[in-house]
Amino acid sequence: MAISSTKDVPNTSATPEHVAIIMDGNGRWASQRFLPRTAGHAKGVQSVRRAVETCGNAGVRYLTLFAFSSENWRRPADEVSLLMRLFVQALEREVSRLQEQGVRLRVVGDLSPFEPKLQELILQAQESTAQNDALHLTIAANYGGRWDILQATRRMLAAHPELAAHPDQLDEQLLSNYLSMAWAPEPDLFIRTGGEQRISNFLIWQLAYTELFFTDCYWPDFGEAELRQAFDWYSTRERRFGRTSAQVYGSAKT
Ligand code: FPP
């Protein structure tokens, strides 16, 4: 059962256990170079590879990447179809590398609008990496935090119809068991590249106590050094989870 940061004080260490990233700035990276936006996404795949490697080497256990939001369908049709092709290619080409690195891949989000071939590749990749445990890589695709809370509520009520008559029996822990990443701890460190400072409907429930790191660096330029810088910044944060500083350092009565 997942620990809830609003109820329990999780054990934390200098290295984040779970890193969640919004990979923003691909389009602007490309425009600066007079390239089509899609070239930025293609370049962004290399940064995904680097992030997986760096997290694995640094001892991060969970890496969650926001690859396609529920709102990204609003983009031009050719950009959406290029992104879908990139997912297909990445799944076809990268799974053997993930195997070598001991990476378990999962995809979360509403996958029903994706074409059957992509859905099939996702299932295959999830199954073939299911025994790996070195790094848990999650790709959020057609994902939205509000969608996640809604789907969790629907599934929970279907499993516990008695709750409708006894809503007082519903608690945070029960609902969070139905979120699409219920098996993972909440993110310790959230990173957004590309200069914007917002969460954009990413893991909105799970980010309640996460440290938020924003950088102007565009995602295609975000490499090992930039990721390590974010880890260094994280290691300086004092995570209080509602306690006082004195409590955190053990110099006050609890
Ligand atoms: C945001 O940049 C990025 C995306 C919507 C897509 C992210 C996709 C990738 C990095 C490639 C594929 C990933 C995998 C996991 C295979 P943006 O287009 O919003 O950039 P902008 O803000 O500069 O326009």
PDB file of C-alpha atoms and ligand atoms in Angstrom:
ATOM      1  CA  MET A   1       0.000   0.000   0.000  1.00  0.00           C
ATOM      2  CA  ALA A   2       1.373   3.427  -0.951  1.00  0.00           C
ATOM      3  CA  ILE A   3       2.421   5.793   1.839  1.00  0.00           C
ATOM      4  CA  SER A   4       0.498   9.069   1.834  1.00  0.00           C
ATOM      5  CA  SER A   5       2.607  12.155   2.552  1.00  0.00           C
ATOM      6  CA  THR A   6      -0.328  13.932   4.202  1.00  0.00           C
ATOM      7  CA  LYS A   7      -0.756  11.121   6.759  1.00  0.00           C
ATOM      8  CA  ASP A   8       2.712   9.672   7.233  1.00  0.00           C
ATOM      9  CA  VAL A   9       6.155  11.229   7.182  1.00  0.00           C
ATOM     10  CA  PRO A  10       8.028   9.241   4.528  1.00  0.00           C
ATOM     11  CA  ASN A  11      11.688   8.364   4.926  1.00  0.00           C
ATOM     12  CA  THR A  12      13.665  10.510   2.528  1.00  0.00           C
ATOM     13  CA  SER A  13      17.285  10.500   1.449  1.00  0.00           C
ATOM     14  CA  ALA A  14      19.656  12.851  -0.365  1.00  0.00           C
ATOM     15  CA  THR A  15      18.881  11.156  -3.675  1.00  0.00           C
ATOM     16  CA  PRO A  16      15.250  11.290  -4.763  1.00  0.00           C
ATOM     17  CA  GLU A  17      13.607   7.865  -4.928  1.00  0.00           C
ATOM     18  CA  HIS A  18      10.996   9.018  -7.444  1.00  0.00           C
ATOM     19  CA  VAL A  19      11.616  11.713 -10.064  1.00  0.00           C
ATOM     20  CA  ALA A  20       8.763  13.021 -12.236  1.00  0.00           C
ATOM     21  CA  ILE A  21       9.535  15.182 -15.275  1.00  0.00           C
ATOM     22  CA  ILE A  22       7.560  17.417 -17.631  1.00  0.00           C
ATOM     23  CA  MET A  23       9.740  17.402 -20.742  1.00  0.00           C
ATOM     24  CA  ASP A  24       8.945  20.857 -22.125  1.00  0.00           C
ATOM     25  CA  GLY A  25      10.629  23.039 -24.740  1.00  0.00           C
ATOM     26  CA  ASN A  26      11.041  20.649 -27.663  1.00  0.00           C
ATOM     27  CA  GLY A  27       9.151  22.941 -30.043  1.00  0.00           C
ATOM     28  CA  ARG A  28      11.086  26.061 -29.035  1.00  0.00           C
ATOM     29  CA  TRP A  29      14.404  24.201 -29.239  1.00  0.00           C
ATOM     30  CA  ALA A  30      13.544  23.353 -32.855  1.00  0.00           C
ATOM     31  CA  SER A  31      12.185  26.819 -33.771  1.00  0.00           C
ATOM     32  CA  GLN A  32      15.407  28.455 -32.535  1.00  0.00           C
ATOM     33  CA  ARG A  33      17.217  26.325 -35.123  1.00  0.00           C
ATOM     34  CA  PHE A  34      14.674  26.995 -37.898  1.00  0.00           C
ATOM     35  CA  LEU A  35      13.669  23.327 -37.749  1.00  0.00           C
ATOM     36  CA  PRO A  36      10.112  21.932 -37.647  1.00  0.00           C
ATOM     37  CA  ARG A  37       8.767  21.432 -34.118  1.00  0.00           C
ATOM     38  CA  THR A  38       8.763  17.698 -34.732  1.00  0.00           C
ATOM     39  CA  ALA A  39      12.602  17.751 -34.956  1.00  0.00           C
ATOM     40  CA  GLY A  40      12.583  18.907 -31.333  1.00  0.00           C
ATOM     41  CA  HIS A  41      10.528  15.885 -30.288  1.00  0.00           C
ATOM     42  CA  ALA A  42      12.875  13.540 -32.173  1.00  0.00           C
ATOM     43  CA  LYS A  43      15.843  15.137 -30.379  1.00  0.00           C
ATOM     44  CA  GLY A  44      13.894  14.870 -27.121  1.00  0.00           C
ATOM     45  CA  VAL A  45      13.953  11.082 -27.370  1.00  0.00           C
ATOM     46  CA  GLN A  46      17.758  11.226 -26.875  1.00  0.00           C
ATOM     47  CA  SER A  47      17.232  13.181 -23.659  1.00  0.00           C
ATOM     48  CA  VAL A  48      14.804  10.488 -22.495  1.00  0.00           C
ATOM     49  CA  ARG A  49      17.531   7.877 -23.038  1.00  0.00           C
ATOM     50  CA  ARG A  50      20.058  10.010 -21.090  1.00  0.00           C
ATOM     51  CA  ALA A  51      17.615  10.618 -18.248  1.00  0.00           C
ATOM     52  CA  VAL A  52      16.953   6.873 -17.894  1.00  0.00           C
ATOM     53  CA  GLU A  53      20.699   6.139 -17.796  1.00  0.00           C
ATOM     54  CA  THR A  54      21.505   8.957 -15.371  1.00  0.00           C
ATOM     55  CA  CYS A  55      18.671   8.023 -13.004  1.00  0.00           C
ATOM     56  CA  GLY A  56      19.723   4.371 -13.088  1.00  0.00           C
ATOM     57  CA  ASN A  57      23.331   5.300 -12.261  1.00  0.00           C
ATOM     58  CA  ALA A  58      22.301   7.718  -9.519  1.00  0.00           C
ATOM     59  CA  GLY A  59      20.160   5.150  -7.689  1.00  0.00           C
ATOM     60  CA  VAL A  60      16.784   6.692  -8.485  1.00  0.00           C
ATOM     61  CA  ARG A  61      14.165   3.888  -8.320  1.00  0.00           C
ATOM     62  CA  TYR A  62      11.224   5.509 -10.156  1.00  0.00           C
ATOM     63  CA  LEU A  63      11.316   7.858 -13.143  1.00  0.00           C
ATOM     64  CA  THR A  64       8.018   9.142 -14.516  1.00  0.00           C
ATOM     65  CA  LEU A  65       7.916  11.133 -17.746  1.00  0.00           C
ATOM     66  CA  PHE A  66       4.989  13.171 -19.069  1.00  0.00           C
ATOM     67  CA  ALA A  67       5.112  12.324 -22.772  1.00  0.00           C
ATOM     68  CA  PHE A  68       1.620  13.252 -23.915  1.00  0.00           C
ATOM     69  CA  SER A  69      -1.064  15.014 -21.936  1.00  0.00           C
ATOM     70  CA  SER A  70      -4.824  14.612 -22.386  1.00  0.00           C
ATOM     71  CA  GLU A  71      -4.707  18.170 -23.778  1.00  0.00           C
ATOM     72  CA  ASN A  72      -1.975  17.476 -26.369  1.00  0.00           C
ATOM     73  CA  TRP A  73      -4.606  16.131 -28.825  1.00  0.00           C
ATOM     74  CA  ARG A  74      -5.309  19.827 -29.501  1.00  0.00           C
ATOM     75  CA  ARG A  75      -1.980  20.104 -31.354  1.00  0.00           C
ATOM     76  CA  PRO A  76      -1.729  20.091 -35.180  1.00  0.00           C
ATOM     77  CA  ALA A  77      -2.551  16.631 -36.572  1.00  0.00           C
ATOM     78  CA  ASP A  78       0.913  16.109 -38.105  1.00  0.00           C
ATOM     79  CA  GLU A  79       2.613  16.839 -34.759  1.00  0.00           C
ATOM     80  CA  VAL A  80       0.306  14.395 -32.930  1.00  0.00           C
ATOM     81  CA  SER A  81       0.980  11.688 -35.508  1.00  0.00           C
ATOM     82  CA  LEU A  82       4.772  12.265 -35.319  1.00  0.00           C
ATOM     83  CA  LEU A  83       4.611  11.911 -31.540  1.00  0.00           C
ATOM     84  CA  MET A  84       2.699   8.637 -31.943  1.00  0.00           C
ATOM     85  CA  ARG A  85       5.319   7.401 -34.428  1.00  0.00           C
ATOM     86  CA  LEU A  86       8.082   8.296 -31.987  1.00  0.00           C
ATOM     87  CA  PHE A  87       6.378   6.251 -29.260  1.00  0.00           C
ATOM     88  CA  VAL A  88       6.035   3.290 -31.612  1.00  0.00           C
ATOM     89  CA  GLN A  89       9.691   3.562 -32.717  1.00  0.00           C
ATOM     90  CA  ALA A  90      10.922   3.972 -29.159  1.00  0.00           C
ATOM     91  CA  LEU A  91       8.971   0.891 -28.066  1.00  0.00           C
ATOM     92  CA  GLU A  92      10.289  -1.129 -31.021  1.00  0.00           C
ATOM     93  CA  ARG A  93      13.913  -0.034 -30.660  1.00  0.00           C
ATOM     94  CA  GLU A  94      14.529   0.656 -27.005  1.00  0.00           C
ATOM     95  CA  VAL A  95      13.050  -2.323 -25.187  1.00  0.00           C
ATOM     96  CA  SER A  96      16.206  -4.435 -25.510  1.00  0.00           C
ATOM     97  CA  ARG A  97      18.258  -1.575 -24.028  1.00  0.00           C
ATOM     98  CA  LEU A  98      15.766  -1.280 -21.156  1.00  0.00           C
ATOM     99  CA  GLN A  99      16.165  -5.029 -20.566  1.00  0.00           C
ATOM    100  CA  GLU A 100      19.983  -4.700 -20.370  1.00  0.00           C
ATOM    101  CA  GLN A 101      19.605  -1.858 -17.864  1.00  0.00           C
ATOM    102  CA  GLY A 102      17.070  -3.752 -15.732  1.00  0.00           C
ATOM    103  CA  VAL A 103      14.383  -1.159 -16.397  1.00  0.00           C
ATOM    104  CA  ARG A 104      10.718  -2.000 -15.913  1.00  0.00           C
ATOM    105  CA  LEU A 105       8.506   0.001 -18.260  1.00  0.00           C
ATOM    106  CA  ARG A 106       4.907   0.961 -17.611  1.00  0.00           C
ATOM    107  CA  VAL A 107       2.632   3.336 -19.502  1.00  0.00           C
ATOM    108  CA  VAL A 108      -0.149   5.125 -17.610  1.00  0.00           C
ATOM    109  CA  GLY A 109      -3.029   7.146 -19.008  1.00  0.00           C
ATOM    110  CA  ASP A 110      -6.148   6.513 -21.056  1.00  0.00           C
ATOM    111  CA  LEU A 111      -4.678   4.364 -23.820  1.00  0.00           C
ATOM    112  CA  SER A 112      -8.024   3.634 -25.506  1.00  0.00           C
ATOM    113  CA  PRO A 113      -7.735   6.339 -28.233  1.00  0.00           C
ATOM    114  CA  PHE A 114      -4.304   5.058 -29.354  1.00  0.00           C
ATOM    115  CA  GLU A 115      -4.153   2.927 -32.473  1.00  0.00           C
ATOM    116  CA  PRO A 116      -4.239  -0.847 -31.828  1.00  0.00           C
ATOM    117  CA  LYS A 117      -0.605  -1.363 -32.922  1.00  0.00           C
ATOM    118  CA  LEU A 118       0.633   1.146 -30.346  1.00  0.00           C
ATOM    119  CA  GLN A 119      -1.556  -0.391 -27.624  1.00  0.00           C
ATOM    120  CA  GLU A 120      -0.200  -3.840 -28.498  1.00  0.00           C
ATOM    121  CA  LEU A 121       3.442  -2.642 -28.391  1.00  0.00           C
ATOM    122  CA  ILE A 122       2.807  -1.035 -25.018  1.00  0.00           C
ATOM    123  CA  LEU A 123       1.388  -4.293 -23.619  1.00  0.00           C
ATOM    124  CA  GLN A 124       4.299  -6.308 -25.028  1.00  0.00           C
ATOM    125  CA  ALA A 125       6.912  -3.889 -23.646  1.00  0.00           C
ATOM    126  CA  GLN A 126       5.249  -3.902 -20.231  1.00  0.00           C
ATOM    127  CA  GLU A 127       5.100  -7.684 -20.161  1.00  0.00           C
ATOM    128  CA  SER A 128       8.646  -8.260 -21.369  1.00  0.00           C
ATOM    129  CA  THR A 129      10.149  -5.883 -18.787  1.00  0.00           C
ATOM    130  CA  ALA A 130       7.837  -6.917 -15.924  1.00  0.00           C
ATOM    131  CA  GLN A 131      10.572  -8.824 -14.056  1.00  0.00           C
ATOM    132  CA  ASN A 132      13.011  -5.882 -14.003  1.00  0.00           C
ATOM    133  CA  ASP A 133      13.483  -3.916 -10.813  1.00  0.00           C
ATOM    134  CA  ALA A 134      16.545  -1.657 -11.145  1.00  0.00           C
ATOM    135  CA  LEU A 135      14.544   1.364 -12.332  1.00  0.00           C
ATOM    136  CA  HIS A 136      10.791   1.713 -12.769  1.00  0.00           C
ATOM    137  CA  LEU A 137      10.238   3.887 -15.835  1.00  0.00           C
ATOM    138  CA  THR A 138       6.700   5.156 -16.333  1.00  0.00           C
ATOM    139  CA  ILE A 139       5.568   7.027 -19.407  1.00  0.00           C
ATOM    140  CA  ALA A 140       2.427   9.092 -18.889  1.00  0.00           C
ATOM    141  CA  ALA A 141       0.597   9.131 -22.226  1.00  0.00           C
ATOM    142  CA  ASN A 142      -2.831  10.656 -22.782  1.00  0.00           C
ATOM    143  CA  TYR A 143      -2.603  11.253 -19.058  1.00  0.00           C
ATOM    144  CA  GLY A 144      -4.143  13.993 -16.955  1.00  0.00           C
ATOM    145  CA  GLY A 145      -4.174  14.260 -13.169  1.00  0.00           C
ATOM    146  CA  ARG A 146      -7.902  15.047 -13.096  1.00  0.00           C
ATOM    147  CA  TRP A 147      -8.629  12.072 -15.355  1.00  0.00           C
ATOM    148  CA  ASP A 148      -6.611   9.929 -12.933  1.00  0.00           C
ATOM    149  CA  ILE A 149      -8.602  11.046  -9.881  1.00  0.00           C
ATOM    150  CA  LEU A 150     -11.880  10.471 -11.761  1.00  0.00           C
ATOM    151  CA  GLN A 151     -10.951   7.017 -13.019  1.00  0.00           C
ATOM    152  CA  ALA A 152      -9.776   6.112  -9.496  1.00  0.00           C
ATOM    153  CA  THR A 153     -13.091   7.290  -8.018  1.00  0.00           C
ATOM    154  CA  ARG A 154     -15.110   5.338 -10.577  1.00  0.00           C
ATOM    155  CA  ARG A 155     -13.122   2.126 -10.043  1.00  0.00           C
ATOM    156  CA  MET A 156     -13.238   2.497  -6.274  1.00  0.00           C
ATOM    157  CA  LEU A 157     -17.030   2.960  -6.247  1.00  0.00           C
ATOM    158  CA  ALA A 158     -17.454  -0.019  -8.586  1.00  0.00           C
ATOM    159  CA  ALA A 159     -15.413  -2.149  -6.141  1.00  0.00           C
ATOM    160  CA  HIS A 160     -17.075  -0.652  -3.025  1.00  0.00           C
ATOM    161  CA  PRO A 161     -20.700   0.211  -3.901  1.00  0.00           C
ATOM    162  CA  GLU A 162     -21.463   0.482  -0.171  1.00  0.00           C
ATOM    163  CA  LEU A 163     -19.450   3.723  -0.051  1.00  0.00           C
ATOM    164  CA  ALA A 164     -22.264   5.615  -1.798  1.00  0.00           C
ATOM    165  CA  ALA A 165     -24.411   5.104   1.317  1.00  0.00           C
ATOM    166  CA  HIS A 166     -21.481   5.544   3.748  1.00  0.00           C
ATOM    167  CA  PRO A 167     -19.209   8.253   2.289  1.00  0.00           C
ATOM    168  CA  ASP A 168     -17.612   8.744   5.729  1.00  0.00           C
ATOM    169  CA  GLN A 169     -15.872   5.393   5.184  1.00  0.00           C
ATOM    170  CA  LEU A 170     -13.986   6.818   2.226  1.00  0.00           C
ATOM    171  CA  ASP A 171     -10.483   7.978   3.066  1.00  0.00           C
ATOM    172  CA  GLU A 172      -7.401   9.231   1.268  1.00  0.00           C
ATOM    173  CA  GLN A 173      -5.669   5.887   1.458  1.00  0.00           C
ATOM    174  CA  LEU A 174      -8.550   3.959  -0.106  1.00  0.00           C
ATOM    175  CA  LEU A 175      -8.894   6.358  -3.045  1.00  0.00           C
ATOM    176  CA  SER A 176      -5.147   6.512  -3.660  1.00  0.00           C
ATOM    177  CA  ASN A 177      -5.093   2.720  -4.051  1.00  0.00           C
ATOM    178  CA  TYR A 178      -6.995   3.188  -7.323  1.00  0.00           C
ATOM    179  CA  LEU A 179      -4.773   5.897  -8.842  1.00  0.00           C
ATOM    180  CA  SER A 180      -2.931   4.736 -11.935  1.00  0.00           C
ATOM    181  CA  MET A 181       0.440   4.839 -10.130  1.00  0.00           C
ATOM    182  CA  ALA A 182      -0.756   3.323  -6.843  1.00  0.00           C
ATOM    183  CA  TRP A 183       2.253   0.964  -6.857  1.00  0.00           C
ATOM    184  CA  ALA A 184       4.799   3.804  -6.723  1.00  0.00           C
ATOM    185  CA  PRO A 185       5.766   6.134  -3.887  1.00  0.00           C
ATOM    186  CA  GLU A 186       4.806   9.764  -4.430  1.00  0.00           C
ATOM    187  CA  PRO A 187       7.418  11.742  -6.411  1.00  0.00           C
ATOM    188  CA  ASP A 188      10.173  13.320  -4.287  1.00  0.00           C
ATOM    189  CA  LEU A 189      11.387  15.593  -7.057  1.00  0.00           C
ATOM    190  CA  PHE A 190       9.399  17.151  -9.911  1.00  0.00           C
ATOM    191  CA  ILE A 191      11.333  18.746 -12.761  1.00  0.00           C
ATOM    192  CA  ARG A 192       9.899  20.909 -15.509  1.00  0.00           C
ATOM    193  CA  THR A 193      12.190  22.024 -18.316  1.00  0.00           C
ATOM    194  CA  GLY A 194      11.443  24.811 -20.803  1.00  0.00           C
ATOM    195  CA  GLY A 195      10.933  27.780 -18.469  1.00  0.00           C
ATOM    196  CA  GLU A 196       7.232  27.459 -17.537  1.00  0.00           C
ATOM    197  CA  GLN A 197       6.410  27.200 -13.843  1.00  0.00           C
ATOM    198  CA  ARG A 198       3.276  25.100 -13.641  1.00  0.00           C
ATOM    199  CA  ILE A 199       2.217  21.511 -13.083  1.00  0.00           C
ATOM    200  CA  SER A 200      -0.130  21.315 -16.098  1.00  0.00           C
ATOM    201  CA  ASN A 201      -2.426  18.578 -14.772  1.00  0.00           C
ATOM    202  CA  PHE A 202       0.459  16.121 -14.216  1.00  0.00           C
ATOM    203  CA  LEU A 203       0.287  13.882 -11.116  1.00  0.00           C
ATOM    204  CA  ILE A 204      -1.769  16.472  -9.226  1.00  0.00           C
ATOM    205  CA  TRP A 205      -2.744  14.217  -6.319  1.00  0.00           C
ATOM    206  CA  GLN A 206       0.725  12.732  -5.872  1.00  0.00           C
ATOM    207  CA  LEU A 207       2.676  16.033  -6.103  1.00  0.00           C
ATOM    208  CA  ALA A 208       1.185  17.424  -2.867  1.00  0.00           C
ATOM    209  CA  TYR A 209       4.543  17.349  -1.001  1.00  0.00           C
ATOM    210  CA  THR A 210       6.977  17.039  -3.899  1.00  0.00           C
ATOM    211  CA  GLU A 211       9.933  19.418  -4.279  1.00  0.00           C
ATOM    212  CA  LEU A 212       9.413  21.427  -7.485  1.00  0.00           C
ATOM    213  CA  PHE A 213      12.403  22.270  -9.710  1.00  0.00           C
ATOM    214  CA  PHE A 214      11.950  24.522 -12.735  1.00  0.00           C
ATOM    215  CA  THR A 215      14.644  25.211 -15.308  1.00  0.00           C
ATOM    216  CA  ASP A 216      14.781  27.325 -18.469  1.00  0.00           C
ATOM    217  CA  CYS A 217      16.767  24.593 -20.217  1.00  0.00           C
ATOM    218  CA  TYR A 218      14.827  23.088 -23.142  1.00  0.00           C
ATOM    219  CA  TRP A 219      14.242  19.333 -22.912  1.00  0.00           C
ATOM    220  CA  PRO A 220      16.518  18.390 -25.865  1.00  0.00           C
ATOM    221  CA  ASP A 221      19.400  20.197 -24.076  1.00  0.00           C
ATOM    222  CA  PHE A 222      18.669  18.579 -20.713  1.00  0.00           C
ATOM    223  CA  GLY A 223      21.510  16.131 -20.192  1.00  0.00           C
ATOM    224  CA  GLU A 224      23.312  14.348 -17.391  1.00  0.00           C
ATOM    225  CA  ALA A 225      24.897  17.544 -15.975  1.00  0.00           C
ATOM    226  CA  GLU A 226      21.525  19.333 -15.823  1.00  0.00           C
ATOM    227  CA  LEU A 227      19.825  16.357 -14.173  1.00  0.00           C
ATOM    228  CA  ARG A 228      22.630  16.034 -11.609  1.00  0.00           C
ATOM    229  CA  GLN A 229      22.222  19.766 -10.879  1.00  0.00           C
ATOM    230  CA  ALA A 230      18.549  19.140 -10.093  1.00  0.00           C
ATOM    231  CA  PHE A 231      19.556  16.253  -7.782  1.00  0.00           C
ATOM    232  CA  ASP A 232      22.084  18.536  -6.039  1.00  0.00           C
ATOM    233  CA  TRP A 233      19.384  21.179  -5.530  1.00  0.00           C
ATOM    234  CA  TYR A 234      17.047  18.476  -4.175  1.00  0.00           C
ATOM    235  CA  SER A 235      19.665  17.318  -1.668  1.00  0.00           C
ATOM    236  CA  THR A 236      19.699  20.818  -0.129  1.00  0.00           C
ATOM    237  CA  ARG A 237      15.923  20.910   0.448  1.00  0.00           C
ATOM    238  CA  GLU A 238      14.550  20.520   3.948  1.00  0.00           C
ATOM    239  CA  ARG A 239      11.497  18.282   3.620  1.00  0.00           C
ATOM    240  CA  ARG A 240       9.249  18.996   6.579  1.00  0.00           C
ATOM    241  CA  PHE A 241       5.928  17.382   5.562  1.00  0.00           C
ATOM    242  CA  GLY A 242       4.098  19.863   7.804  1.00  0.00           C
ATOM    243  CA  ARG A 243       6.547  19.625  10.735  1.00  0.00           C
ATOM    244  CA  THR A 244       8.742  22.406  12.085  1.00  0.00           C
ATOM    245  CA  SER A 245      12.417  22.656  11.234  1.00  0.00           C
ATOM    246  CA  ALA A 246      13.329  21.781  14.833  1.00  0.00           C
ATOM    247  CA  GLN A 247      11.256  18.605  14.620  1.00  0.00           C
ATOM    248  CA  VAL A 248      12.955  17.601  11.396  1.00  0.00           C
ATOM    249  CA  TYR A 249      16.387  17.880  13.012  1.00  0.00           C
ATOM    250  CA  GLY A 250      15.298  16.203  16.248  1.00  0.00           C
ATOM    251  CA  SER A 251      15.889  19.217  18.514  1.00  0.00           C
ATOM    252  CA  ALA A 252      12.250  19.599  19.550  1.00  0.00           C
ATOM    253  CA  LYS A 253       9.714  17.360  21.247  1.00  0.00           C
ATOM    254  CA  THR A 254       7.404  15.715  18.715  1.00  0.00           C
TER     255      THR A 254
HETATM  256  C1  FPP B   1       6.663  19.311 -24.778  1.00  0.00           C
HETATM  257  O1  FPP B   1       7.385  20.191 -25.618  1.00  0.00           O
HETATM  258  C2  FPP B   1       6.910  17.917 -25.158  1.00  0.00           C
HETATM  259  C3  FPP B   1       5.947  17.037 -25.568  1.00  0.00           C
HETATM  260  C4  FPP B   1       4.519  17.373 -25.650  1.00  0.00           C
HETATM  261  C5  FPP B   1       6.281  15.676 -25.988  1.00  0.00           C
HETATM  262  C6  FPP B   1       7.408  14.990 -25.282  1.00  0.00           C
HETATM  263  C7  FPP B   1       7.868  13.886 -26.123  1.00  0.00           C
HETATM  264  C8  FPP B   1       9.149  13.480 -26.258  1.00  0.00           C
HETATM  265  C9  FPP B   1      10.252  14.015 -25.469  1.00  0.00           C
HETATM  266  C10 FPP B   1       9.512  12.444 -27.270  1.00  0.00           C
HETATM  267  C11 FPP B   1       8.913  11.106 -27.137  1.00  0.00           C
HETATM  268  C12 FPP B   1       9.000  10.511 -25.782  1.00  0.00           C
HETATM  269  C13 FPP B   1       9.085   9.187 -25.537  1.00  0.00           C
HETATM  270  C14 FPP B   1       8.900   8.715 -24.143  1.00  0.00           C
HETATM  271  C15 FPP B   1       9.378   8.193 -26.586  1.00  0.00           C
HETATM  272  P1  FPP B   1       6.593  21.272 -26.450  1.00  0.00           P
HETATM  273  O2  FPP B   1       6.283  20.712 -27.781  1.00  0.00           O
HETATM  274  O3  FPP B   1       5.392  21.738 -25.683  1.00  0.00           O
HETATM  275  O4  FPP B   1       7.642  22.421 -26.577  1.00  0.00           O
HETATM  276  P2  FPP B   1       7.322  23.991 -26.655  1.00  0.00           P
HETATM  277  O5  FPP B   1       6.710  24.380 -25.340  1.00  0.00           O
HETATM  278  O6  FPP B   1       8.674  24.598 -26.840  1.00  0.00           O
HETATM  279  O7  FPP B   1       6.401  24.217 -27.811  1.00  0.00           O
END
